[in-house]
Amino acid sequence: MPNKDIFCNIPWYELHINHDGSYDLCGCMSKLITQTDAGQEWNIKNYPVEDYWQSRRLRDERLQKMSDTPNPACGVCQHQDSLGSHSKRIKENLKSVLFYDRNFYKSFEQSPHRAAFEYSLANDGATVTRPVSYHLSLGNECDLACVMCSPNSSFKLANDYKALGWIKDSRRLNWTDDQQVWDNFCSTLLATDLVSLHIIGGEPTINKRFHQLIDLFVANDRTDFSFSFTTNCMHNIDHLWDKLARFKRVEIGMSVETVNFSNDYVRYGSDIDTLLSNIAHFKDHAPENVAFVVRTVPTLLTINYYSQLIDWCLDNDFLIDSYFATDPAWQQIRLLPDSVKIHLQTEFQVQLSRYTTLSQSRIKGLTNFRNQAHVIENLISETHAALASVALGNQDPDLAAECVLKFKQLDSMRNNSVVKNFPMLQQYFESNGY
């Protein structure tokens, strides 16, 4: 029986491809292998999907998931789990009817996928399954340069990093430029009984391959699966609605960090008025098969407005899918001084009390936090996670100094001010040399 705190079904059913074509074990790895020697080796340009699926790398990962040894690269999910948030691992396990905590072991025994998991354990990690879910980045083209993002995910941010001397090189990463590789991959997708396909950025809506992929599925009448993508909500997508209506289900992840002016600081290049207007327009014009979820990365900056974001999601009936920042480490919430954390604890406790009261009349039972019917439960879970994220102590003076220095350098180049956008942190930044 695998360990409930380690097991994850992803190596049996989902494939992740990075911006440069490198295969990764998951889209939530602590450190992706993009632009590394490993990324050059384990790459779709070298290994077709079929070959990589039975590779030594994935075999070892399946065996590890069946063991009591956690993979250090799974730090993002481990951090989410420690906060009581619902990590990608927990969400994906639901697809195998695997429940967390006390229900895990019984659900594993009854899982329709148990035989596949145990086959791998008995056969050196090999699998009888095929990838039926894909998590794809089509490149790092993006019109924003978000402060908490990776330069591998935004060419604009990479250029800023290079100008500041934080990285040596900035380049456009797009494995789909190789026409033969792209054509072969599209053929693989059409030959797959897909369950789900998720597209991330860069910004998918400005990537030509994103639109070609939608057209490919529609033209071949291969839309009987769940299609999802994440967008910065800065672009009109009215031209997509008729096509998206053909899919079994569509989920649009909307990248939002705060719902006030500070969002423009964090998601540099965005405009909060345009963003909120576009989201309202999306809701009014989307087909019935389209659902929306707010995707957010709480950092030491945005956690200060997180309760406001949660309230806005309740008002708009939006689920939240969050990843509390682990990388870059200099933006982790734990770096905040205890004085700020104490204030936030009070704020989240008040919010939690209010939300718990709202939920009292609802039927209790197992809750799928990805189900639109459970928005209030989802937001209660988010508030619990936010409260856990501001636990006292665990500061790091060296990282705090790095944080202040980097924001100072970034603000100087962008003619911006973190203090003006987050005035509650003025003392923290100025006392550390801002």
Tab-separated table of N, CA and C in Angstrom, residues 121-204:
chain	number	residue	atom	x	y	z
A	121	LEU	N	4.558	-1.484	-9.951
A	121	LEU	CA	5.366	-1.893	-8.806
A	121	LEU	C	5.996	-3.258	-9.033
A	122	ALA	N	5.281	-4.136	-9.722
A	122	ALA	CA	5.769	-5.496	-9.953
A	122	ALA	C	6.614	-5.616	-11.214
A	123	ASN	N	6.644	-4.548	-12.027
A	123	ASN	CA	7.327	-4.632	-13.324
A	123	ASN	C	8.315	-3.492	-13.536
A	124	ASP	N	9.057	-3.157	-12.491
A	124	ASP	CA	10.157	-2.192	-12.583
A	124	ASP	C	9.703	-0.838	-13.130
A	125	GLY	N	8.487	-0.429	-12.780
A	125	GLY	CA	8.011	0.895	-13.162
A	125	GLY	C	7.357	0.985	-14.521
A	126	ALA	N	7.384	-0.094	-15.292
A	126	ALA	CA	6.700	-0.072	-16.590
A	126	ALA	C	5.199	0.080	-16.359
A	127	THR	N	4.490	0.495	-17.385
A	127	THR	CA	3.054	0.709	-17.221
A	127	THR	C	2.267	0.194	-18.412
A	128	VAL	N	1.047	-0.239	-18.135
A	128	VAL	CA	0.128	-0.651	-19.193
A	128	VAL	C	-0.765	0.514	-19.608
A	129	THR	N	-0.605	1.656	-18.938
A	129	THR	CA	-1.442	2.815	-19.247
A	129	THR	C	-0.851	3.641	-20.385
A	130	ARG	N	-1.645	4.552	-20.867
A	130	ARG	CA	-1.208	5.533	-21.849
A	130	ARG	C	-1.509	6.919	-21.300
A	131	PRO	N	-0.744	7.932	-21.673
A	131	PRO	CA	-1.095	9.284	-21.217
A	131	PRO	C	-2.432	9.713	-21.821
A	132	VAL	N	-3.357	10.083	-20.950
A	132	VAL	CA	-4.666	10.539	-21.425
A	132	VAL	C	-4.907	12.002	-21.050
A	133	SER	N	-3.975	12.562	-20.288
A	133	SER	CA	-4.038	13.978	-19.931
A	133	SER	C	-2.705	14.619	-20.277
A	134	TYR	N	-2.772	15.832	-20.781
A	134	TYR	CA	-1.559	16.572	-21.125
A	134	TYR	C	-1.596	17.952	-20.479
A	135	HIS	N	-0.416	18.354	-20.026
A	135	HIS	CA	-0.230	19.682	-19.430
A	135	HIS	C	0.871	20.336	-20.254
A	136	LEU	N	0.501	21.300	-21.088
A	136	LEU	CA	1.418	21.806	-22.114
A	136	LEU	C	1.715	23.288	-21.970
A	137	SER	N	2.974	23.627	-22.155
A	137	SER	CA	3.338	25.005	-22.448
A	137	SER	C	3.732	25.063	-23.914
A	138	LEU	N	3.127	25.966	-24.636
A	138	LEU	CA	3.411	26.095	-26.061
A	138	LEU	C	4.516	27.108	-26.335
A	139	GLY	N	5.092	27.699	-25.290
A	139	GLY	CA	6.166	28.670	-25.465
A	139	GLY	C	6.117	29.731	-24.388
A	140	ASN	N	7.114	30.622	-24.380
A	140	ASN	CA	7.166	31.662	-23.341
A	140	ASN	C	6.809	33.051	-23.867
A	141	GLU	N	6.065	33.104	-24.998
A	141	GLU	CA	5.561	34.396	-25.452
A	141	GLU	C	4.514	34.902	-24.462
A	142	CYS	N	4.733	36.079	-23.925
A	142	CYS	CA	3.782	36.666	-22.989
A	142	CYS	C	3.921	38.180	-23.046
A	143	ASP	N	2.792	38.860	-22.919
A	143	ASP	CA	2.826	40.317	-22.958
A	143	ASP	C	2.899	40.930	-21.563
A	144	LEU	N	3.051	40.098	-20.520
A	144	LEU	CA	3.238	40.586	-19.163
A	144	LEU	C	4.588	40.129	-18.627
A	145	ALA	N	5.006	40.750	-17.522
A	145	ALA	CA	6.260	40.382	-16.867
A	145	ALA	C	6.008	40.360	-15.362
A	146	CYS	N	5.244	39.362	-14.928
A	146	CYS	CA	4.799	39.279	-13.532
A	146	CYS	C	5.975	39.045	-12.591
A	147	VAL	N	5.947	39.722	-11.447
A	147	VAL	CA	7.113	39.721	-10.563
A	147	VAL	C	7.376	38.353	-9.951
A	148	MET	N	6.352	37.509	-9.824
A	148	MET	CA	6.537	36.213	-9.187
A	148	MET	C	6.707	35.096	-10.205
A	149	CYS	N	6.719	35.450	-11.500
A	149	CYS	CA	6.800	34.453	-12.555
A	149	CYS	C	8.243	34.005	-12.770
A	150	SER	N	8.413	33.035	-13.647
A	150	SER	CA	9.745	32.557	-14.027
A	150	SER	C	10.125	33.153	-15.378
A	151	PRO	N	11.392	33.492	-15.589
A	151	PRO	CA	11.813	33.987	-16.905
A	151	PRO	C	11.631	32.945	-18.004
A	152	ASN	N	11.509	31.665	-17.598
A	152	ASN	CA	11.238	30.631	-18.594
A	152	ASN	C	9.807	30.692	-19.097
A	153	SER	N	8.943	31.378	-18.363
A	153	SER	CA	7.531	31.445	-18.726
A	153	SER	C	7.141	32.755	-19.382
A	154	SER	N	8.029	33.732	-19.348
A	154	SER	CA	7.737	35.026	-19.953
A	154	SER	C	9.006	35.597	-20.564
A	155	PHE	N	8.978	35.767	-21.871
A	155	PHE	CA	10.125	36.336	-22.557
A	155	PHE	C	10.365	37.772	-22.114
A	156	LYS	N	9.276	38.516	-21.835
A	156	LYS	CA	9.426	39.895	-21.353
A	156	LYS	C	10.113	39.921	-19.995
A	157	LEU	N	9.726	39.017	-19.107
A	157	LEU	CA	10.378	38.963	-17.801
A	157	LEU	C	11.829	38.533	-17.939
A	158	ALA	N	12.093	37.614	-18.842
A	158	ALA	CA	13.475	37.179	-19.072
A	158	ALA	C	14.346	38.353	-19.512
A	159	ASN	N	13.802	39.210	-20.352
A	159	ASN	CA	14.557	40.391	-20.787
A	159	ASN	C	14.855	41.317	-19.607
A	160	ASP	N	13.887	41.467	-18.698
A	160	ASP	CA	14.116	42.287	-17.502
A	160	ASP	C	15.184	41.663	-16.615
A	161	TYR	N	15.102	40.354	-16.420
A	161	TYR	CA	16.098	39.650	-15.606
A	161	TYR	C	17.504	39.839	-16.187
A	162	LYS	N	17.594	39.734	-17.500
A	162	LYS	CA	18.908	39.891	-18.147
A	162	LYS	C	19.418	41.314	-17.983
A	163	ALA	N	18.545	42.303	-18.162
A	163	ALA	CA	18.943	43.707	-18.021
A	163	ALA	C	19.429	44.015	-16.612
A	164	LEU	N	18.869	43.326	-15.629
A	164	LEU	CA	19.271	43.534	-14.236
A	164	LEU	C	20.477	42.688	-13.838
A	165	GLY	N	20.913	41.818	-14.735
A	165	GLY	CA	22.054	40.961	-14.433
A	165	GLY	C	21.712	39.749	-13.585
A	166	TRP	N	20.408	39.424	-13.507
A	166	TRP	CA	19.990	38.277	-12.699
A	166	TRP	C	20.173	36.959	-13.443
A	167	ILE	N	20.130	37.011	-14.765
A	167	ILE	CA	20.427	35.849	-15.596
A	167	ILE	C	21.336	36.311	-16.728
A	168	LYS	N	22.045	35.362	-17.324
A	168	LYS	CA	22.992	35.702	-18.379
A	168	LYS	C	22.342	35.791	-19.751
A	169	ASP	N	21.261	35.050	-19.930
A	169	ASP	CA	20.708	34.942	-21.275
A	169	ASP	C	19.184	34.995	-21.206
A	170	SER	N	18.584	35.597	-22.192
A	170	SER	CA	17.130	35.567	-22.336
A	170	SER	C	16.836	35.148	-23.762
A	171	ARG	N	15.947	34.230	-23.889
A	171	ARG	CA	15.641	33.758	-25.235
A	171	ARG	C	14.189	33.322	-25.329
A	172	ARG	N	13.703	33.371	-26.530
A	172	ARG	CA	12.366	32.876	-26.812
A	172	ARG	C	12.415	31.358	-26.801
A	173	LEU	N	11.555	30.759	-26.002
A	173	LEU	CA	11.505	29.305	-25.887
A	173	LEU	C	10.214	28.804	-26.519
A	174	ASN	N	10.331	28.057	-27.587
A	174	ASN	CA	9.129	27.551	-28.228
A	174	ASN	C	9.451	26.293	-29.024
A	175	TRP	N	9.217	25.144	-28.406
A	175	TRP	CA	9.498	23.870	-29.068
A	175	TRP	C	8.609	23.650	-30.282
A	176	THR	N	7.473	24.343	-30.330
A	176	THR	CA	6.543	24.136	-31.439
A	176	THR	C	7.011	24.793	-32.725
A	177	ASP	N	8.117	25.531	-32.684
A	177	ASP	CA	8.678	26.095	-33.911
A	177	ASP	C	9.181	25.002	-34.857
A	178	ASP	N	9.529	23.853	-34.281
A	178	ASP	CA	9.974	22.713	-35.093
A	178	ASP	C	8.734	22.067	-35.709
A	179	GLN	N	8.501	22.317	-36.974
A	179	GLN	CA	7.254	21.906	-37.616
A	179	GLN	C	7.055	20.395	-37.577
A	180	GLN	N	8.126	19.643	-37.798
A	180	GLN	CA	7.982	18.187	-37.805
A	180	GLN	C	7.607	17.663	-36.423
A	181	VAL	N	8.270	18.208	-35.398
A	181	VAL	CA	7.956	17.798	-34.025
A	181	VAL	C	6.510	18.154	-33.690
A	182	TRP	N	6.093	19.350	-34.097
A	182	TRP	CA	4.723	19.786	-33.834
A	182	TRP	C	3.709	18.896	-34.572
A	183	ASP	N	3.963	18.602	-35.828
A	183	ASP	CA	3.040	17.766	-36.597
A	183	ASP	C	2.935	16.374	-35.987
A	184	ASN	N	4.069	15.811	-35.581
A	184	ASN	CA	4.052	14.474	-34.970
A	184	ASN	C	3.272	14.486	-33.662
A	185	PHE	N	3.460	15.547	-32.886
A	185	PHE	CA	2.757	15.627	-31.614
A	185	PHE	C	1.250	15.764	-31.829
A	186	CYS	N	0.858	16.577	-32.797
A	186	CYS	CA	-0.568	16.730	-33.096
A	186	CYS	C	-1.174	15.390	-33.519
A	187	SER	N	-0.437	14.611	-34.282
A	187	SER	CA	-0.916	13.280	-34.686
A	187	SER	C	-1.093	12.381	-33.472
A	188	THR	N	-0.162	12.491	-32.513
A	188	THR	CA	-0.272	11.711	-31.285
A	188	THR	C	-1.525	12.088	-30.511
A	189	LEU	N	-1.790	13.392	-30.421
A	189	LEU	CA	-2.983	13.844	-29.701
A	189	LEU	C	-4.257	13.324	-30.365
A	190	LEU	N	-4.316	13.382	-31.682
A	190	LEU	CA	-5.515	12.937	-32.383
A	190	LEU	C	-5.732	11.432	-32.233
A	191	ALA	N	-4.653	10.693	-32.005
A	191	ALA	CA	-4.752	9.236	-31.850
A	191	ALA	C	-4.982	8.829	-30.400
A	192	THR	N	-5.089	9.806	-29.500
A	192	THR	CA	-5.238	9.537	-28.068
A	192	THR	C	-6.683	9.731	-27.629
A	193	ASP	N	-7.148	8.832	-26.781
A	193	ASP	CA	-8.469	9.020	-26.171
A	193	ASP	C	-8.314	9.985	-25.001
A	194	LEU	N	-8.256	11.256	-25.325
A	194	LEU	CA	-7.967	12.266	-24.325
A	194	LEU	C	-9.067	12.365	-23.271
A	195	VAL	N	-8.614	12.576	-22.035
A	195	VAL	CA	-9.519	12.901	-20.944
A	195	VAL	C	-9.453	14.396	-20.655
A	196	SER	N	-8.225	14.934	-20.678
A	196	SER	CA	-8.068	16.362	-20.418
A	196	SER	C	-6.810	16.893	-21.077
A	197	LEU	N	-6.862	18.169	-21.418
A	197	LEU	CA	-5.719	18.877	-21.994
A	197	LEU	C	-5.708	20.278	-21.416
A	198	HIS	N	-4.579	20.637	-20.800
A	198	HIS	CA	-4.464	21.962	-20.193
A	198	HIS	C	-3.301	22.706	-20.824
A	199	ILE	N	-3.540	23.953	-21.218
A	199	ILE	CA	-2.531	24.790	-21.866
A	199	ILE	C	-2.161	25.935	-20.939
A	200	ILE	N	-0.855	26.103	-20.732
A	200	ILE	CA	-0.367	27.228	-19.951
A	200	ILE	C	0.572	28.069	-20.813
A	201	GLY	N	1.079	29.151	-20.234
A	201	GLY	CA	1.928	30.059	-20.987
A	201	GLY	C	3.355	30.041	-20.538
A	202	GLY	N	3.898	31.152	-20.946
A	202	GLY	CA	3.423	32.293	-21.712
A	202	GLY	C	1.929	32.586	-21.594
A	203	GLU	N	1.472	33.365	-22.537
A	203	GLU	CA	0.051	33.673	-22.635
A	203	GLU	C	-0.520	32.918	-23.838
A	204	PRO	N	-1.304	31.869	-23.583
A	204	PRO	CA	-1.778	31.027	-24.687
A	204	PRO	C	-2.530	31.788	-25.770
